Coordinates of C-alpha atoms and ligand atoms in Angstrom, one line a residue:
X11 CA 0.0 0.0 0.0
X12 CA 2.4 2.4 -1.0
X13 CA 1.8 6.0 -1.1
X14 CA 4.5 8.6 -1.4
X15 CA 3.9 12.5 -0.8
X16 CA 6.1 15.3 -2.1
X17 CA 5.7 18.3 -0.7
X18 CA 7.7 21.8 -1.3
X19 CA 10.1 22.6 1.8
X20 CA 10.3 26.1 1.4
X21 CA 7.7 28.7 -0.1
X22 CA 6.9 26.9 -3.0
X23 CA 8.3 26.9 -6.4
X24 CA 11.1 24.5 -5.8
X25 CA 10.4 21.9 -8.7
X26 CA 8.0 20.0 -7.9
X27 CA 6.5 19.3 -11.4
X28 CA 9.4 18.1 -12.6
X29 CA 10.6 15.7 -9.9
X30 CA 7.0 14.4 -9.8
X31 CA 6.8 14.4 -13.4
X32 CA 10.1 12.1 -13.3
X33 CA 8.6 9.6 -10.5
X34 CA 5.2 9.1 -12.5
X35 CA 7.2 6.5 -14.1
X36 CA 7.0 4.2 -11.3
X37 CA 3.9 4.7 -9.8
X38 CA -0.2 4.1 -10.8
X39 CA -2.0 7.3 -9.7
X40 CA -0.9 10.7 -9.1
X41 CA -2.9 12.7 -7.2
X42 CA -3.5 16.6 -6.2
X43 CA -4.4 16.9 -2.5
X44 CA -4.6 20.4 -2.1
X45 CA -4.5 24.0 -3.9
X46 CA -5.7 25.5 -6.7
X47 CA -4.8 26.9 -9.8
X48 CA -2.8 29.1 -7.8
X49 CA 0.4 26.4 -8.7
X50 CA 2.5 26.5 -11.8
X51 CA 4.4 23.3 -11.9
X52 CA 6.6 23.0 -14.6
X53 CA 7.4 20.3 -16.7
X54 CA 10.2 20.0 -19.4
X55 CA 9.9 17.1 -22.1
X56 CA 12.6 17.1 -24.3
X57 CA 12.3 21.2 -26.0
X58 CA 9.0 21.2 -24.8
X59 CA 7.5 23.1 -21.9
X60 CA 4.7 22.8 -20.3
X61 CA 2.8 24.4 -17.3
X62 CA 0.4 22.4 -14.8
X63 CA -2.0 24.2 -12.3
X64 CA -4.7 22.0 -11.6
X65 CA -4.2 18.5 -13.0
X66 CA -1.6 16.6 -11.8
X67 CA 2.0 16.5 -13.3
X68 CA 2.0 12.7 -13.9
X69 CA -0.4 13.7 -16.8
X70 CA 2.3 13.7 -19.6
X71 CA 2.5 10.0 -19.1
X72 CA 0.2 7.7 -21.0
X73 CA -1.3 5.3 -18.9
X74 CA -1.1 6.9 -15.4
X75 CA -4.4 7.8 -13.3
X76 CA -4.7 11.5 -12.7
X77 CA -6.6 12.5 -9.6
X78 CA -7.6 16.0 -8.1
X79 CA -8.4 15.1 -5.1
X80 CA -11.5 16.6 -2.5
X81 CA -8.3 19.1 -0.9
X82 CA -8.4 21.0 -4.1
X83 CA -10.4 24.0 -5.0
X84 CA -11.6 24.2 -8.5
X85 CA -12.0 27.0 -10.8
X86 CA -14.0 25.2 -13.9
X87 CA -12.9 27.7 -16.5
X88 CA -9.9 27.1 -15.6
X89 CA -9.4 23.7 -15.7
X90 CA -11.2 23.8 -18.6
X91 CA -8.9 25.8 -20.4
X92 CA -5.8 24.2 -19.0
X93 CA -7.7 20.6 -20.2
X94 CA -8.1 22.2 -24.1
X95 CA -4.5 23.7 -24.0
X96 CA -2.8 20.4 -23.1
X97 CA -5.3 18.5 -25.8
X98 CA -3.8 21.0 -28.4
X99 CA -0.5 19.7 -27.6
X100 CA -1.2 16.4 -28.2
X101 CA -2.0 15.1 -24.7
X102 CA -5.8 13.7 -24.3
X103 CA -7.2 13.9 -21.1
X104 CA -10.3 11.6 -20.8
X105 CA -10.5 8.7 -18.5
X106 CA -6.7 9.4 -17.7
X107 CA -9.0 11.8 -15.1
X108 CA -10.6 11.8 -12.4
X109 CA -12.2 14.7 -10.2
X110 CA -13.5 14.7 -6.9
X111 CA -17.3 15.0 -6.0
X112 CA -16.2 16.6 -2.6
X113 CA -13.7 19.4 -4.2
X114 CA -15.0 22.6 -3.8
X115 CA -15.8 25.0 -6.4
X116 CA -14.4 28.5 -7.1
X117 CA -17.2 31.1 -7.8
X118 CA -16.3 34.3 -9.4
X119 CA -17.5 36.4 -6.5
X120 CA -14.0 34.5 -4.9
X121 CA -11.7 36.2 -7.3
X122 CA -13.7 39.6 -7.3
X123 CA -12.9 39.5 -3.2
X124 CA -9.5 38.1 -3.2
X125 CA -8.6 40.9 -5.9
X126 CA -10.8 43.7 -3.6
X127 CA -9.3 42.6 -0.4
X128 CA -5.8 42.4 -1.4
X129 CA -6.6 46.2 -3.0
X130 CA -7.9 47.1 0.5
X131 CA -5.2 45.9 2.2
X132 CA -2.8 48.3 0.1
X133 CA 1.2 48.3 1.8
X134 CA -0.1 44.8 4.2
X135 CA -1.3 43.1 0.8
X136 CA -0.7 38.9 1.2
X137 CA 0.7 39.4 -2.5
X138 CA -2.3 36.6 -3.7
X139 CA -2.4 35.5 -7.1
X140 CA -5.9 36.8 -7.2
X141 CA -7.6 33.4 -8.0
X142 CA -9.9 33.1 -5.6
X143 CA -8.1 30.7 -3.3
X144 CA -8.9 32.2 0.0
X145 CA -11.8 33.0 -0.5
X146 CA -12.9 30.4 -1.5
X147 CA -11.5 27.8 1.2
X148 CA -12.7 30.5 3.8
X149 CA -16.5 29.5 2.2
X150 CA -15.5 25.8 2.6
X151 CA -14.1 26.0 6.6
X152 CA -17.8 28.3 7.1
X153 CA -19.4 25.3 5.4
X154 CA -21.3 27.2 3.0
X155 CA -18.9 26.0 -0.2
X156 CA -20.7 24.9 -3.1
X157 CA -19.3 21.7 -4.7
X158 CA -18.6 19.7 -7.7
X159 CA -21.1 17.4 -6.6
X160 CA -23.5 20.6 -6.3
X161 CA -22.3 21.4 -9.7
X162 CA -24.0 18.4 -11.6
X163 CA -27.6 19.0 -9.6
X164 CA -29.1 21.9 -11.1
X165 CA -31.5 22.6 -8.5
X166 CA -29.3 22.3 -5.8
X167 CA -26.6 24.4 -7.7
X168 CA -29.1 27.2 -8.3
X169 CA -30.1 26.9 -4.7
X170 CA -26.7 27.3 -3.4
X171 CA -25.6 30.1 -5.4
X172 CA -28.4 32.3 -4.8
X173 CA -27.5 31.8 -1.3
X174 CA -23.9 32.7 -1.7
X175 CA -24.3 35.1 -4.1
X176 CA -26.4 37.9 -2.3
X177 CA -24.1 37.7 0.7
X178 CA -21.1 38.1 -1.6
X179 CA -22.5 41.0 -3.7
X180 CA -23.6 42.8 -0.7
X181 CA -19.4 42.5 0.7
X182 CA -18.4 43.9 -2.6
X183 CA -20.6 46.5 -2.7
X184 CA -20.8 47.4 0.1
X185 CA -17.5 46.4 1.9
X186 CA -15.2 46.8 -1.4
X187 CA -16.8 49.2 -3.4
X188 CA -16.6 46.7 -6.5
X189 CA -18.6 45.4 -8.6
X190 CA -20.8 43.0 -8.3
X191 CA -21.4 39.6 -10.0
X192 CA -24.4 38.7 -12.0
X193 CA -26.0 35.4 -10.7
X194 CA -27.8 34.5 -14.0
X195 CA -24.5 34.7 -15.7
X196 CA -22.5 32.8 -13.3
X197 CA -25.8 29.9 -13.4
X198 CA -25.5 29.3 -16.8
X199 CA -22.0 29.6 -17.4
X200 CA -21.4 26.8 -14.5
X201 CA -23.5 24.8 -16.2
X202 CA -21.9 24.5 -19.3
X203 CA -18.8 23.6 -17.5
X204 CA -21.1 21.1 -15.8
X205 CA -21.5 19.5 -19.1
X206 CA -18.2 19.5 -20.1
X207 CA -16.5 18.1 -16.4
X208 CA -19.7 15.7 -15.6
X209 CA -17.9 12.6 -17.1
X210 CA -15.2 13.5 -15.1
X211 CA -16.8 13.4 -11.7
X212 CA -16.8 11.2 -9.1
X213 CA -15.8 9.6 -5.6
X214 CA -12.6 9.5 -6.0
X215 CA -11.3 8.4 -2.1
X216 CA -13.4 5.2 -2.7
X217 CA -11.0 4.9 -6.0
X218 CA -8.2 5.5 -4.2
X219 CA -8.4 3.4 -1.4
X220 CA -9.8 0.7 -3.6
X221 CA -6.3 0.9 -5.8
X222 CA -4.3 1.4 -2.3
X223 CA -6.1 -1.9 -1.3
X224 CA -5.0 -3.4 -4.6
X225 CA -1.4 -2.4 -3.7
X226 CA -1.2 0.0 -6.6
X227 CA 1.2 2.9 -6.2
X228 CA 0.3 6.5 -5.3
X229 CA 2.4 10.0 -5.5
X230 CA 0.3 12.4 -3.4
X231 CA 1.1 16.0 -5.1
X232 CA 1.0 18.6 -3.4
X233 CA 1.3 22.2 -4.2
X234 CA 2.8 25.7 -3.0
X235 CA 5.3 24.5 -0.3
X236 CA 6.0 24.1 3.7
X237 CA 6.2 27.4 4.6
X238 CA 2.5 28.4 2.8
X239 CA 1.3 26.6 4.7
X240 CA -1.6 27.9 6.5
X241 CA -0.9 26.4 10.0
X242 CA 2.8 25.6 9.9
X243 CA 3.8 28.7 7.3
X244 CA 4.7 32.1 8.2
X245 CA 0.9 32.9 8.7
X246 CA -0.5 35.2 7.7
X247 CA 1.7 35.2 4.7
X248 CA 0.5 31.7 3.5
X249 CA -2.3 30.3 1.5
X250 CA -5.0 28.9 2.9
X251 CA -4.6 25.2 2.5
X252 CA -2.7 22.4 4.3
X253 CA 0.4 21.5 1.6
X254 CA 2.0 19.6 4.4
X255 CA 2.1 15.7 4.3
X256 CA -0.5 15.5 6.7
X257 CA -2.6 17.6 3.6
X258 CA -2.5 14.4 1.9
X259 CA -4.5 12.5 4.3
X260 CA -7.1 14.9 4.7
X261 CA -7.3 16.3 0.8
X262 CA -7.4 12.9 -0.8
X263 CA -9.4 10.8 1.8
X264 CA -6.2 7.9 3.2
X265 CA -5.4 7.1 6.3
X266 CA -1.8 8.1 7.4
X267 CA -0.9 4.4 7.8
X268 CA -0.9 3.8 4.2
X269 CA 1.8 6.7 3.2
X270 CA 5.2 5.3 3.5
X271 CA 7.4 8.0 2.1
X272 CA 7.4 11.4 2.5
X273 CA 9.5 13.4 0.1
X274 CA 10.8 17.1 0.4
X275 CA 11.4 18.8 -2.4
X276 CA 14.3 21.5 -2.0
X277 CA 15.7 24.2 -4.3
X278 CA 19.6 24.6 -3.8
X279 CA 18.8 28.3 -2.7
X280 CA 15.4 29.9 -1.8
X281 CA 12.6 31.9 -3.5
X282 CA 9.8 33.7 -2.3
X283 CA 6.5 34.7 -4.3
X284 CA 4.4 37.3 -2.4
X285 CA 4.9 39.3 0.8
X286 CA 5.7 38.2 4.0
X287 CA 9.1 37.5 6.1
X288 CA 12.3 35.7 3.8
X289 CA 15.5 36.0 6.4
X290 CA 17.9 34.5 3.6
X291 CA 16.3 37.0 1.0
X292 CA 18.9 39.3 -1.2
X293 CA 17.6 42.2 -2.5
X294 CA 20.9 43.2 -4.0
X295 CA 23.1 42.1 -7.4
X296 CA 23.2 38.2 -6.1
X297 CA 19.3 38.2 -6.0
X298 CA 19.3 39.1 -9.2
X299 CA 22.2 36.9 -10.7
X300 CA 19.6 33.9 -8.6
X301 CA 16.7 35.0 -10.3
X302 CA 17.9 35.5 -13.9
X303 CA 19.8 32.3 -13.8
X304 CA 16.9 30.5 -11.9
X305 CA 14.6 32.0 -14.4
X306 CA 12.7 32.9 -11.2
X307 CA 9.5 33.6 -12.5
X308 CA 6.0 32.7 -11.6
X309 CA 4.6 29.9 -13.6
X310 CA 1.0 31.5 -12.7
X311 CA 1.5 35.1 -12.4
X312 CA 4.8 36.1 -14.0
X313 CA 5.8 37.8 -11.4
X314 CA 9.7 37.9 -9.9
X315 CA 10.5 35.9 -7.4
X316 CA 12.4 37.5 -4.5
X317 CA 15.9 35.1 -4.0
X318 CA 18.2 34.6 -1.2
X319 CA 20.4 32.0 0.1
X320 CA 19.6 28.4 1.4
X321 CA 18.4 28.5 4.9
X322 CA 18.5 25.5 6.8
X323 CA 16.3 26.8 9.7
X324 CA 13.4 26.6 7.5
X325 CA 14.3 23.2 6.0
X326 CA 14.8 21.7 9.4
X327 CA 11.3 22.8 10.2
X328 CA 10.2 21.0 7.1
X329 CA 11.7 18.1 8.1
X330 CA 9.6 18.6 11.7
X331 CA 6.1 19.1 10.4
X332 CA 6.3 16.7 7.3
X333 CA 9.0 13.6 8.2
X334 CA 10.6 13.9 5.2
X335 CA 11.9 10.5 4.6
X336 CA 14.2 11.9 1.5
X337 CA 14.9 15.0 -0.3
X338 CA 15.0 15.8 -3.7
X339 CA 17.6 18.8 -4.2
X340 CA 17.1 21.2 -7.2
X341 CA 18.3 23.7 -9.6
X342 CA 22.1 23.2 -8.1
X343 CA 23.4 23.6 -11.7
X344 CA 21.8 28.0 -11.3
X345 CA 24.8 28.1 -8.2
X346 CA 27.7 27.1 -10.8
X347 CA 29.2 30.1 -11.4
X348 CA 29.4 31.4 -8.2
X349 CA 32.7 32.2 -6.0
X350 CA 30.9 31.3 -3.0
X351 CA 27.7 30.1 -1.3
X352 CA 26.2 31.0 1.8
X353 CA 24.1 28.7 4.0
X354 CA 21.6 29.9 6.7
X355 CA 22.7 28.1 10.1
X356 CA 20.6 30.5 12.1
X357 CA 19.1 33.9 13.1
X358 CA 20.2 36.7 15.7
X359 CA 17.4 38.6 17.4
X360 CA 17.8 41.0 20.2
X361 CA 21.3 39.7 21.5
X362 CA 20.0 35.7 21.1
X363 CA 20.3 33.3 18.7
X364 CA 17.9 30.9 17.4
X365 CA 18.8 27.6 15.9
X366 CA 15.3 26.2 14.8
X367 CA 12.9 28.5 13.0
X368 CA 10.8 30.7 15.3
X369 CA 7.3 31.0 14.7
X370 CA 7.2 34.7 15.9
X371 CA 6.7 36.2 12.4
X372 CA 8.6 39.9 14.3
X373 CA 12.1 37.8 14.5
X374 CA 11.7 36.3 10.9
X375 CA 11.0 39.8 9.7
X376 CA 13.8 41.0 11.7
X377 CA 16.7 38.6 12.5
X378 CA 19.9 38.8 11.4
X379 CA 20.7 35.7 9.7
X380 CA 24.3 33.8 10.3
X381 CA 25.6 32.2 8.4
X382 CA 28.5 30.1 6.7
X383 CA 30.4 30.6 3.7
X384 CA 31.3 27.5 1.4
X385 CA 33.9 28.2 -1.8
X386 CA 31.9 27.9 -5.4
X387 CA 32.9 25.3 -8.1
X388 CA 32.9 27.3 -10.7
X389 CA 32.3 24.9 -13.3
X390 CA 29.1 23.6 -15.2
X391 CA 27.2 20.9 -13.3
X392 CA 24.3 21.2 -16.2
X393 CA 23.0 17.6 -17.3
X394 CA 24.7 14.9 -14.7
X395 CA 23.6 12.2 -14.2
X396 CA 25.9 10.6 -11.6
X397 CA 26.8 12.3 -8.1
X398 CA 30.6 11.1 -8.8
X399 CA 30.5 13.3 -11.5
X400 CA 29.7 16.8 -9.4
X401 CA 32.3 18.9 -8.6
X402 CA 34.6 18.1 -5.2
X403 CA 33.2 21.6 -4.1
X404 CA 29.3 21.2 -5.5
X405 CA 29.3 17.9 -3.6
X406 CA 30.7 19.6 -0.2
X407 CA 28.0 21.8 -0.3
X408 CA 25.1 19.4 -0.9
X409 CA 26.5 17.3 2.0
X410 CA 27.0 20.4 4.3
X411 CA 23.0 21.5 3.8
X412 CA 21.9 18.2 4.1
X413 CA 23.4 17.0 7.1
X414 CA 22.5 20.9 8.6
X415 CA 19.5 20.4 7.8
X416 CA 18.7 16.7 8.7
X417 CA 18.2 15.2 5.8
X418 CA 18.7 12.6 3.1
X419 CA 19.2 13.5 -0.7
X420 CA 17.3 11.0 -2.8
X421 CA 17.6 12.5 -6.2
X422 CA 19.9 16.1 -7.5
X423 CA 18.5 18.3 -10.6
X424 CA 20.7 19.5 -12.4
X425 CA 18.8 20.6 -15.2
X426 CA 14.9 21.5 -16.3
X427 CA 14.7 18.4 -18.2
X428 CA 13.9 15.3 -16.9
X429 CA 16.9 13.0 -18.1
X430 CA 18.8 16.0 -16.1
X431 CA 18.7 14.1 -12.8
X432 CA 21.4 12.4 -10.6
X433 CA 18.8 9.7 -8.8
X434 CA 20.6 8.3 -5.5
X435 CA 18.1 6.5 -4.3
X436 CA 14.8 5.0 -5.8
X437 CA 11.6 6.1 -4.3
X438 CA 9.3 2.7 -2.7
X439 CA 12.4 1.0 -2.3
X440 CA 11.4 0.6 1.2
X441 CA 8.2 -0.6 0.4
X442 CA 8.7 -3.0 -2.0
X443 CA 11.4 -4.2 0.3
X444 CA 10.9 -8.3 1.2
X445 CA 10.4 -9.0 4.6
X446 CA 13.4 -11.5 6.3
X447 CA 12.6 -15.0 5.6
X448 CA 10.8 -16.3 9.2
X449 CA 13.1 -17.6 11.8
X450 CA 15.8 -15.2 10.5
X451 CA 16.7 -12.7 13.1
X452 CA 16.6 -9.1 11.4
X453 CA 19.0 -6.2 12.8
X454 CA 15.9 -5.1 14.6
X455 CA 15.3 -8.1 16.6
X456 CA 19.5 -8.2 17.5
Ligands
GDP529 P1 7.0 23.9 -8.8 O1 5.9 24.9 -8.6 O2 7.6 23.5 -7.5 O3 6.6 22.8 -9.7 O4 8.2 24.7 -9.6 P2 8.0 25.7 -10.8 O5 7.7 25.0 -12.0 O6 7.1 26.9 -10.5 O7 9.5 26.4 -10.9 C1 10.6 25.6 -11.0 C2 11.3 26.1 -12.3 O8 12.7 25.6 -12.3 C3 10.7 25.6 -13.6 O9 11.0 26.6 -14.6 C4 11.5 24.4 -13.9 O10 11.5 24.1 -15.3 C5 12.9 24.7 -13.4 N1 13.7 23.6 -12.9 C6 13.3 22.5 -12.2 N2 14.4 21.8 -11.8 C7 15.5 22.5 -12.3 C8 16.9 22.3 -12.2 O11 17.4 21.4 -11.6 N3 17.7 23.2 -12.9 C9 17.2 24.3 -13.5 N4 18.0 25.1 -14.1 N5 15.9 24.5 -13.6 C10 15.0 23.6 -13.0
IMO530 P1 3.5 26.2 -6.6 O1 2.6 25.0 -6.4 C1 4.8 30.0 -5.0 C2 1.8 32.3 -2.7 C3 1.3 33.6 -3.3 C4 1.1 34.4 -2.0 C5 0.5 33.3 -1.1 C6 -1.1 33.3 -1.1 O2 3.7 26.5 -8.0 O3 4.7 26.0 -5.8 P2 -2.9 32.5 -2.8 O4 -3.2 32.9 -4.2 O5 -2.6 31.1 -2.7 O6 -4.0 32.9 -1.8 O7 -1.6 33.3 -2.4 O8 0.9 32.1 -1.6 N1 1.6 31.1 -3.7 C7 2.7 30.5 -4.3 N2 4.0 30.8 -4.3 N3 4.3 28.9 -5.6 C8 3.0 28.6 -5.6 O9 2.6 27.4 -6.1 C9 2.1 29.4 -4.9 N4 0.8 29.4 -4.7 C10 0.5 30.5 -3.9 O10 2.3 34.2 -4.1 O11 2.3 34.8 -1.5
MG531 MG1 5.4 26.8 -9.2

């Protein structure tokens, strides 16, 4: 019953679409626990690019069950249009498929108030990506969400939204001075999407335990990272679902018995999208050499992503909420050509020092971060495939943030593409693993 998680250990951003894309291979389902189309996974495929919000990344394979999960939050025109885009590139998604009945539905009044309140909130803006996300998850947790199962009945659909609706336009009006959205509109647009995402549509935690039972393997995807998330991020600088491991559980309907690996995903430095606290963050000439060799970019909005250098504070508390069993490292080919690195090994506040990430969001915005300084090497590590092959220097550093940090490195990017990968250690190797033949003593039992 193998299910493996990966999940972003910093603020999202840190290659998730590709490494996810590159396990697909050896798993049956891939599934989206969480999230919107506020993700921008990124997956490279020989000279082609292509950019995932809402359905999973495993979806360039043929063969391989996709699955957004009850966690998500669905914007139909969205997934729509990311559903035809793909199909014009050659890549059919039909019964490769499946959506929850329990996900919860986007509504334009979401957007409209995400956009007004982040307008509203002016200098102390969250830096959204204006989909709707909050908003939208806020209806769920008051239990007044309408969902896709809501979508397909009509009645109940018309019902719901007239509900919503009038308590929406009345905030916008009234609250934002924005405009308002027509109900008619929205009934009849959401029910041409119902038409096109019925087939689509279904209880998929029943599936998914029914292929768990089967022994079939599962990637649980998750989206945005550790530190957005909205109880263990830097809150109130987060989004507003669980990305953590325990998401999984929870977004996709499994009990936490049948996850048996739990992989962090980490990017060689760190990038932030959004406002909120970023010790590490270098608003100076090495930000920028980060971001334009990073091509630090948002996949969803465009925007630049603020850089800085790896912290391993905020990896270790990764490690703490999410028991990583591996990490993936990547991107550690966009630090070649610097002289030297620096690594986060903690923060000074008010005369003390802190060695584990504090949750007071005052020191994060104000701390001092120490750190140490590890030579560059200063030569190409694009394309390899074998850790023998990294620089002397390149490997130093990987080893140095790992073992800071508390962690094991399973797989190094060192590239976009998939085939640009050094893979230490296979994923479900300890699940497959055969037990001890009886009446043979195991280590454990010494
Ligand atoms: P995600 O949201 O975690 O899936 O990450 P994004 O797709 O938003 O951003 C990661 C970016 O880095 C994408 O443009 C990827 O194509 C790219 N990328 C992923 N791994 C590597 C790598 O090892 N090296 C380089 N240079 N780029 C990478
Ligand atoms: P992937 O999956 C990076 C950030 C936004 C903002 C905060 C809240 O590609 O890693 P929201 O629209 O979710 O209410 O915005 O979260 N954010 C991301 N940052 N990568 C993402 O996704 C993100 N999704 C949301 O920039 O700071
Ligand atoms: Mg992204």
């Amino acid at each position: 019953m193998p299910v493996l998680v990966v999940v972003g250990a910093q603020w999202g951003d840190e290659g998730k679409g590709k490494i996810i894309d590159l396990l697909t291979e050896r798993v049956d389902i891939v599934a989206r626990y969480q999230g919107g189309h506020n993700a921008g996974h990124t997956v490279v495929v020989g000279m082609e690019e292509f950019i995932l919000h809402l359905i999973p990344s495993g979806v360039l394979h043929k063969g391989k069950q996709c699955i957004i999960g009850n966690g998500v939050v669905i914007d139909p025109a969205a997934l729509i249009e990311e559903m035809d885009g793909l199909a014009s590139r050659g890549i059919a998604i039909d019964e490769n498929l499946l959506i929850s009945r329990n996900a919860h539905l986007i509504m334009p009044y979401h957007k409209a108030i995400d956009v007004a309140n982040e307008k509203l909130r002016g200098n102390k803006k969250i830096g959204t990506t204006g989909r709707g996300i909050g908003p939208a998850y806020a209806d769920k947790i008051s239990r007044r969400g309408i969902r896709m199962e809501d979508l397909l009945e009509p009645d109940i659909f018309r019902d719901r939204l007239a509900t919503n609706i009038g308590e929406a336009n009345f905030i916008l009006e009234r609250f934002y001075n924005a405009p308002v959205v027509n109900q008619d509109q929205v009934f009849e647009e959401y029910m041409s999407y119902a038409q096109r995402l019925k087939k689509y549509v279904t209880d998929t935690t029943l599936f998914i335990n029914q292929a768990i039972a089967k022994k079939k393997k599962v990637l649980a995807e998750g989206a945005q990272g550790t530190h957005l998330d909205v109880d263990h991020g830097t809150y109130p600088f987060v989004t507003s679902s669980s990305p953590t491991a325990g998401g999984a559980c929870t977004g996709l309907g499994i009990g936490p018995n049948t996850i048996t690996e739990v992989m962090g995903i980490v990017k060689a430095y760190t990038t932030r999208v959004g406002s909120g606290p970023f010790p590490t963050e270098q608003e100076n000439a090495m930000g920028e050499l980060l971001r334009s060799r990073g091509r630090e970019f948002g996949a969803t909005t465009g925007r630049p992503r603020r850089c800085g250098w790896v912290d391993t504070l905020i990896i270790r508390h990764a490690v703490r909420v999410n028991g990583f069993t591996s990490v993936a490292i990547t991107k550690l080919d966009v630090l070649d050509t610097l002289d030297e690195l620096k690594i986060c090994v903690g923060y000074e506040y008010k005369g003390k020092l802190y060695e584990e990430m504090p949750s007071d969001l005052s020191v994060l915005e104000r701390c001092t971060p120490r750190y140490i300084t590890m030579p560059g090497w200063k030569q190409t590590t694009i394309g390899i495939r074998k850790y023998g092959d990294l620089p002397k220097k390149a490997r130093a550093y990987i080893e140095k943030v790992c073992r800071l940090s508390g962690v094991k490195p399973a797989i190094i990017s060192t590239g976009a593409r998939r085939d640009e990968t050094i893979i230490m250690e296979q994923p479900f190797k300890k699940a497959v693993k055969t037990p001890a033949p009886r009446g043979k003593k195991t280590s454990a039992g010494r």
